[in-house]
Amino acid sequence: MTIPFDARDLPGYAAGVFDHLAGQPALMRMVLWKQLERPEHTDHERTVYGRIVDALVTTYDLAPGGSSAQAAERAQDLLFAVLGLATAPFTLAPSAAQPARSSERSVQQRQDLHRAVSTIAANLTLRAGARATDEG
């Protein structure tokens, strides 16, 4: 499954990733295992992440006065930050953190994630003429 991506709604994307992993707790373990066994990305992964990075570069002024390569690097870093926040409850050692076991805690974790990514997004500058995208 691919989580819908709209570059102008990074908090929504992060929440979608969180919801997807919360609904499939074993998925993150499988992803981590895959990275150990086969660390290279598949063509599909390169395509999906490439579209997301392109959408971020098109939507936000990530490297004012810089090169397109710099903007792409910043877009990758932005994606890493968003995915890192969204996946953290599912990747940390069980003794350090656990995904929410109660619906109340899960709702709070999701709200905290949305707030954190909203703060990141609020500090981004939209490019002139940027429009919503639906990639991924």
JSON list of C-alpha atoms in Angstrom, two decimals:
[
{"chain": "A", "resi": 1, "resn": "MET", "atom": "CA", "xyz": [0.00, 0.00, 0.00]},
{"chain": "A", "resi": 2, "resn": "THR", "atom": "CA", "xyz": [1.17, 3.49, -0.78]},
{"chain": "A", "resi": 3, "resn": "ILE", "atom": "CA", "xyz": [0.17, 6.28, 1.57]},
{"chain": "A", "resi": 4, "resn": "PRO", "atom": "CA", "xyz": [-1.24, 9.25, -0.38]},
{"chain": "A", "resi": 5, "resn": "PHE", "atom": "CA", "xyz": [1.18, 12.18, -0.42]},
{"chain": "A", "resi": 6, "resn": "ASP", "atom": "CA", "xyz": [0.30, 15.84, -0.72]},
{"chain": "A", "resi": 7, "resn": "ALA", "atom": "CA", "xyz": [3.37, 18.05, -0.36]},
{"chain": "A", "resi": 8, "resn": "ARG", "atom": "CA", "xyz": [1.21, 20.81, 1.12]},
{"chain": "A", "resi": 9, "resn": "ASP", "atom": "CA", "xyz": [-0.07, 18.49, 3.85]},
{"chain": "A", "resi": 10, "resn": "LEU", "atom": "CA", "xyz": [3.01, 17.03, 5.51]},
{"chain": "A", "resi": 11, "resn": "PRO", "atom": "CA", "xyz": [1.21, 16.60, 8.85]},
{"chain": "A", "resi": 12, "resn": "GLY", "atom": "CA", "xyz": [-1.50, 14.58, 7.10]},
{"chain": "A", "resi": 13, "resn": "TYR", "atom": "CA", "xyz": [1.11, 12.40, 5.40]},
{"chain": "A", "resi": 14, "resn": "ALA", "atom": "CA", "xyz": [2.90, 11.77, 8.71]},
{"chain": "A", "resi": 15, "resn": "ALA", "atom": "CA", "xyz": [-0.42, 10.86, 10.35]},
{"chain": "A", "resi": 16, "resn": "GLY", "atom": "CA", "xyz": [-1.19, 8.53, 7.43]},
{"chain": "A", "resi": 17, "resn": "VAL", "atom": "CA", "xyz": [2.13, 6.74, 7.90]},
{"chain": "A", "resi": 18, "resn": "PHE", "atom": "CA", "xyz": [1.46, 6.47, 11.64]},
{"chain": "A", "resi": 19, "resn": "ASP", "atom": "CA", "xyz": [-2.04, 5.10, 11.07]},
{"chain": "A", "resi": 20, "resn": "HIS", "atom": "CA", "xyz": [-0.80, 2.59, 8.50]},
{"chain": "A", "resi": 21, "resn": "LEU", "atom": "CA", "xyz": [1.87, 1.27, 10.87]},
{"chain": "A", "resi": 22, "resn": "ALA", "atom": "CA", "xyz": [-0.51, 1.25, 13.85]},
{"chain": "A", "resi": 23, "resn": "GLY", "atom": "CA", "xyz": [-2.84, -0.95, 11.81]},
{"chain": "A", "resi": 24, "resn": "GLN", "atom": "CA", "xyz": [-0.03, -3.34, 10.85]},
{"chain": "A", "resi": 25, "resn": "PRO", "atom": "CA", "xyz": [2.37, -3.58, 13.80]},
{"chain": "A", "resi": 26, "resn": "ALA", "atom": "CA", "xyz": [4.56, -6.25, 12.18]},
{"chain": "A", "resi": 27, "resn": "LEU", "atom": "CA", "xyz": [5.14, -4.16, 9.06]},
{"chain": "A", "resi": 28, "resn": "MET", "atom": "CA", "xyz": [7.88, -1.95, 10.53]},
{"chain": "A", "resi": 29, "resn": "ARG", "atom": "CA", "xyz": [9.77, -5.01, 11.78]},
{"chain": "A", "resi": 30, "resn": "MET", "atom": "CA", "xyz": [9.58, -6.46, 8.28]},
{"chain": "A", "resi": 31, "resn": "VAL", "atom": "CA", "xyz": [10.83, -3.20, 6.75]},
{"chain": "A", "resi": 32, "resn": "LEU", "atom": "CA", "xyz": [13.77, -3.12, 9.15]},
{"chain": "A", "resi": 33, "resn": "TRP", "atom": "CA", "xyz": [14.56, -6.77, 8.45]},
{"chain": "A", "resi": 34, "resn": "LYS", "atom": "CA", "xyz": [14.44, -6.12, 4.71]},
{"chain": "A", "resi": 35, "resn": "GLN", "atom": "CA", "xyz": [16.93, -3.27, 5.14]},
{"chain": "A", "resi": 36, "resn": "LEU", "atom": "CA", "xyz": [19.32, -5.63, 6.93]},
{"chain": "A", "resi": 37, "resn": "GLU", "atom": "CA", "xyz": [19.01, -8.36, 4.32]},
{"chain": "A", "resi": 38, "resn": "ARG", "atom": "CA", "xyz": [18.77, -6.19, 1.20]},
{"chain": "A", "resi": 39, "resn": "PRO", "atom": "CA", "xyz": [19.82, -2.61, 1.94]},
{"chain": "A", "resi": 40, "resn": "GLU", "atom": "CA", "xyz": [19.54, -1.46, -1.67]},
{"chain": "A", "resi": 41, "resn": "HIS", "atom": "CA", "xyz": [16.28, 0.16, -2.69]},
{"chain": "A", "resi": 42, "resn": "THR", "atom": "CA", "xyz": [13.97, -1.47, -5.17]},
{"chain": "A", "resi": 43, "resn": "ASP", "atom": "CA", "xyz": [12.99, 0.33, -8.36]},
{"chain": "A", "resi": 44, "resn": "HIS", "atom": "CA", "xyz": [9.53, 0.87, -6.89]},
{"chain": "A", "resi": 45, "resn": "GLU", "atom": "CA", "xyz": [10.97, 2.47, -3.73]},
{"chain": "A", "resi": 46, "resn": "ARG", "atom": "CA", "xyz": [13.24, 4.74, -5.78]},
{"chain": "A", "resi": 47, "resn": "THR", "atom": "CA", "xyz": [10.27, 5.79, -7.92]},
{"chain": "A", "resi": 48, "resn": "VAL", "atom": "CA", "xyz": [7.97, 6.51, -4.96]},
{"chain": "A", "resi": 49, "resn": "TYR", "atom": "CA", "xyz": [10.56, 8.41, -2.94]},
{"chain": "A", "resi": 50, "resn": "GLY", "atom": "CA", "xyz": [11.76, 10.22, -6.06]},
{"chain": "A", "resi": 51, "resn": "ARG", "atom": "CA", "xyz": [8.23, 11.49, -6.71]},
{"chain": "A", "resi": 52, "resn": "ILE", "atom": "CA", "xyz": [7.90, 12.66, -3.12]},
{"chain": "A", "resi": 53, "resn": "VAL", "atom": "CA", "xyz": [11.25, 14.48, -3.24]},
{"chain": "A", "resi": 54, "resn": "ASP", "atom": "CA", "xyz": [10.31, 16.05, -6.57]},
{"chain": "A", "resi": 55, "resn": "ALA", "atom": "CA", "xyz": [6.97, 17.19, -5.15]},
{"chain": "A", "resi": 56, "resn": "LEU", "atom": "CA", "xyz": [8.71, 18.77, -2.15]},
{"chain": "A", "resi": 57, "resn": "VAL", "atom": "CA", "xyz": [11.22, 20.57, -4.39]},
{"chain": "A", "resi": 58, "resn": "THR", "atom": "CA", "xyz": [8.39, 21.82, -6.61]},
{"chain": "A", "resi": 59, "resn": "THR", "atom": "CA", "xyz": [6.25, 22.95, -3.67]},
{"chain": "A", "resi": 60, "resn": "TYR", "atom": "CA", "xyz": [8.77, 24.52, -1.29]},
{"chain": "A", "resi": 61, "resn": "ASP", "atom": "CA", "xyz": [11.69, 26.89, -1.70]},
{"chain": "A", "resi": 62, "resn": "LEU", "atom": "CA", "xyz": [14.11, 24.59, 0.10]},
{"chain": "A", "resi": 63, "resn": "ALA", "atom": "CA", "xyz": [17.40, 26.10, -1.07]},
{"chain": "A", "resi": 64, "resn": "PRO", "atom": "CA", "xyz": [16.87, 29.82, -1.71]},
{"chain": "A", "resi": 65, "resn": "GLY", "atom": "CA", "xyz": [19.56, 30.90, -4.13]},
{"chain": "A", "resi": 66, "resn": "GLY", "atom": "CA", "xyz": [20.98, 27.40, -4.19]},
{"chain": "A", "resi": 67, "resn": "SER", "atom": "CA", "xyz": [21.13, 24.71, -6.82]},
{"chain": "A", "resi": 68, "resn": "SER", "atom": "CA", "xyz": [18.48, 22.15, -7.67]},
{"chain": "A", "resi": 69, "resn": "ALA", "atom": "CA", "xyz": [20.78, 19.49, -6.20]},
{"chain": "A", "resi": 70, "resn": "GLN", "atom": "CA", "xyz": [20.81, 21.39, -2.89]},
{"chain": "A", "resi": 71, "resn": "ALA", "atom": "CA", "xyz": [17.03, 21.66, -2.97]},
{"chain": "A", "resi": 72, "resn": "ALA", "atom": "CA", "xyz": [16.75, 17.91, -3.59]},
{"chain": "A", "resi": 73, "resn": "GLU", "atom": "CA", "xyz": [19.07, 17.19, -0.67]},
{"chain": "A", "resi": 74, "resn": "ARG", "atom": "CA", "xyz": [16.98, 19.44, 1.59]},
{"chain": "A", "resi": 75, "resn": "ALA", "atom": "CA", "xyz": [13.82, 17.69, 0.37]},
{"chain": "A", "resi": 76, "resn": "GLN", "atom": "CA", "xyz": [15.36, 14.32, 1.26]},
{"chain": "A", "resi": 77, "resn": "ASP", "atom": "CA", "xyz": [16.27, 15.62, 4.72]},
{"chain": "A", "resi": 78, "resn": "LEU", "atom": "CA", "xyz": [12.75, 16.95, 5.17]},
{"chain": "A", "resi": 79, "resn": "LEU", "atom": "CA", "xyz": [11.29, 13.57, 4.19]},
{"chain": "A", "resi": 80, "resn": "PHE", "atom": "CA", "xyz": [13.69, 11.81, 6.60]},
{"chain": "A", "resi": 81, "resn": "ALA", "atom": "CA", "xyz": [12.53, 14.07, 9.44]},
{"chain": "A", "resi": 82, "resn": "VAL", "atom": "CA", "xyz": [8.84, 13.51, 8.73]},
{"chain": "A", "resi": 83, "resn": "LEU", "atom": "CA", "xyz": [9.22, 9.74, 8.35]},
{"chain": "A", "resi": 84, "resn": "GLY", "atom": "CA", "xyz": [11.47, 9.57, 11.40]},
{"chain": "A", "resi": 85, "resn": "LEU", "atom": "CA", "xyz": [8.83, 11.20, 13.57]},
{"chain": "A", "resi": 86, "resn": "ALA", "atom": "CA", "xyz": [6.04, 9.06, 12.12]},
{"chain": "A", "resi": 87, "resn": "THR", "atom": "CA", "xyz": [7.86, 5.75, 12.50]},
{"chain": "A", "resi": 88, "resn": "ALA", "atom": "CA", "xyz": [9.68, 6.30, 15.82]},
{"chain": "A", "resi": 89, "resn": "PRO", "atom": "CA", "xyz": [7.06, 4.59, 18.04]},
{"chain": "A", "resi": 90, "resn": "PHE", "atom": "CA", "xyz": [7.34, 1.50, 15.86]},
{"chain": "A", "resi": 91, "resn": "THR", "atom": "CA", "xyz": [11.14, 1.31, 15.58]},
{"chain": "A", "resi": 92, "resn": "LEU", "atom": "CA", "xyz": [12.51, 2.00, 19.04]},
{"chain": "A", "resi": 93, "resn": "ALA", "atom": "CA", "xyz": [13.41, -0.90, 21.29]},
{"chain": "A", "resi": 94, "resn": "PRO", "atom": "CA", "xyz": [10.40, -2.21, 23.19]},
{"chain": "A", "resi": 95, "resn": "SER", "atom": "CA", "xyz": [11.94, -1.22, 26.51]},
{"chain": "A", "resi": 96, "resn": "ALA", "atom": "CA", "xyz": [12.39, 2.38, 25.30]},
{"chain": "A", "resi": 97, "resn": "ALA", "atom": "CA", "xyz": [9.03, 2.98, 23.66]},
{"chain": "A", "resi": 98, "resn": "GLN", "atom": "CA", "xyz": [6.00, 1.12, 22.50]},
{"chain": "A", "resi": 99, "resn": "PRO", "atom": "CA", "xyz": [3.32, 2.09, 20.05]},
{"chain": "A", "resi": 100, "resn": "ALA", "atom": "CA", "xyz": [0.20, 2.99, 21.92]},
{"chain": "A", "resi": 101, "resn": "ARG", "atom": "CA", "xyz": [-1.68, 0.05, 23.34]},
{"chain": "A", "resi": 102, "resn": "SER", "atom": "CA", "xyz": [-4.68, 2.11, 24.32]},
{"chain": "A", "resi": 103, "resn": "SER", "atom": "CA", "xyz": [-6.78, 4.10, 21.91]},
{"chain": "A", "resi": 104, "resn": "GLU", "atom": "CA", "xyz": [-6.46, 7.19, 24.11]},
{"chain": "A", "resi": 105, "resn": "ARG", "atom": "CA", "xyz": [-2.65, 7.06, 24.01]},
{"chain": "A", "resi": 106, "resn": "SER", "atom": "CA", "xyz": [-2.69, 6.35, 20.28]},
{"chain": "A", "resi": 107, "resn": "VAL", "atom": "CA", "xyz": [-4.84, 9.43, 19.70]},
{"chain": "A", "resi": 108, "resn": "GLN", "atom": "CA", "xyz": [-2.44, 11.52, 21.80]},
{"chain": "A", "resi": 109, "resn": "GLN", "atom": "CA", "xyz": [0.62, 10.17, 19.94]},
{"chain": "A", "resi": 110, "resn": "ARG", "atom": "CA", "xyz": [-1.03, 10.96, 16.61]},
{"chain": "A", "resi": 111, "resn": "GLN", "atom": "CA", "xyz": [-1.94, 14.49, 17.76]},
{"chain": "A", "resi": 112, "resn": "ASP", "atom": "CA", "xyz": [1.62, 15.08, 19.00]},
{"chain": "A", "resi": 113, "resn": "LEU", "atom": "CA", "xyz": [3.01, 13.85, 15.67]},
{"chain": "A", "resi": 114, "resn": "HIS", "atom": "CA", "xyz": [0.63, 16.09, 13.73]},
{"chain": "A", "resi": 115, "resn": "ARG", "atom": "CA", "xyz": [1.62, 19.08, 15.88]},
{"chain": "A", "resi": 116, "resn": "ALA", "atom": "CA", "xyz": [5.36, 18.41, 15.47]},
{"chain": "A", "resi": 117, "resn": "VAL", "atom": "CA", "xyz": [5.16, 18.07, 11.69]},
{"chain": "A", "resi": 118, "resn": "SER", "atom": "CA", "xyz": [2.87, 21.10, 11.52]},
{"chain": "A", "resi": 119, "resn": "THR", "atom": "CA", "xyz": [5.62, 23.09, 13.24]},
{"chain": "A", "resi": 120, "resn": "ILE", "atom": "CA", "xyz": [8.14, 21.91, 10.65]},
{"chain": "A", "resi": 121, "resn": "ALA", "atom": "CA", "xyz": [5.77, 22.70, 7.78]},
{"chain": "A", "resi": 122, "resn": "ALA", "atom": "CA", "xyz": [4.97, 26.15, 9.17]},
{"chain": "A", "resi": 123, "resn": "ASN", "atom": "CA", "xyz": [8.64, 27.07, 8.74]},
{"chain": "A", "resi": 124, "resn": "LEU", "atom": "CA", "xyz": [8.73, 26.14, 5.04]},
{"chain": "A", "resi": 125, "resn": "THR", "atom": "CA", "xyz": [8.32, 28.70, 2.29]},
{"chain": "A", "resi": 126, "resn": "LEU", "atom": "CA", "xyz": [5.96, 27.81, -0.55]},
{"chain": "A", "resi": 127, "resn": "ARG", "atom": "CA", "xyz": [7.28, 28.43, -4.03]},
{"chain": "A", "resi": 128, "resn": "ALA", "atom": "CA", "xyz": [5.35, 30.98, -6.04]},
{"chain": "A", "resi": 129, "resn": "GLY", "atom": "CA", "xyz": [2.61, 29.16, -7.92]},
{"chain": "A", "resi": 130, "resn": "ALA", "atom": "CA", "xyz": [3.05, 25.93, -5.96]},
{"chain": "A", "resi": 131, "resn": "ARG", "atom": "CA", "xyz": [0.00, 23.72, -6.06]},
{"chain": "A", "resi": 132, "resn": "ALA", "atom": "CA", "xyz": [-1.09, 20.66, -4.11]},
{"chain": "A", "resi": 133, "resn": "THR", "atom": "CA", "xyz": [0.24, 17.36, -5.36]},
{"chain": "A", "resi": 134, "resn": "ASP", "atom": "CA", "xyz": [-0.93, 13.84, -4.93]},
{"chain": "A", "resi": 135, "resn": "GLU", "atom": "CA", "xyz": [2.13, 11.68, -5.43]},
{"chain": "A", "resi": 136, "resn": "GLY", "atom": "CA", "xyz": [3.43, 8.57, -3.79]}
]
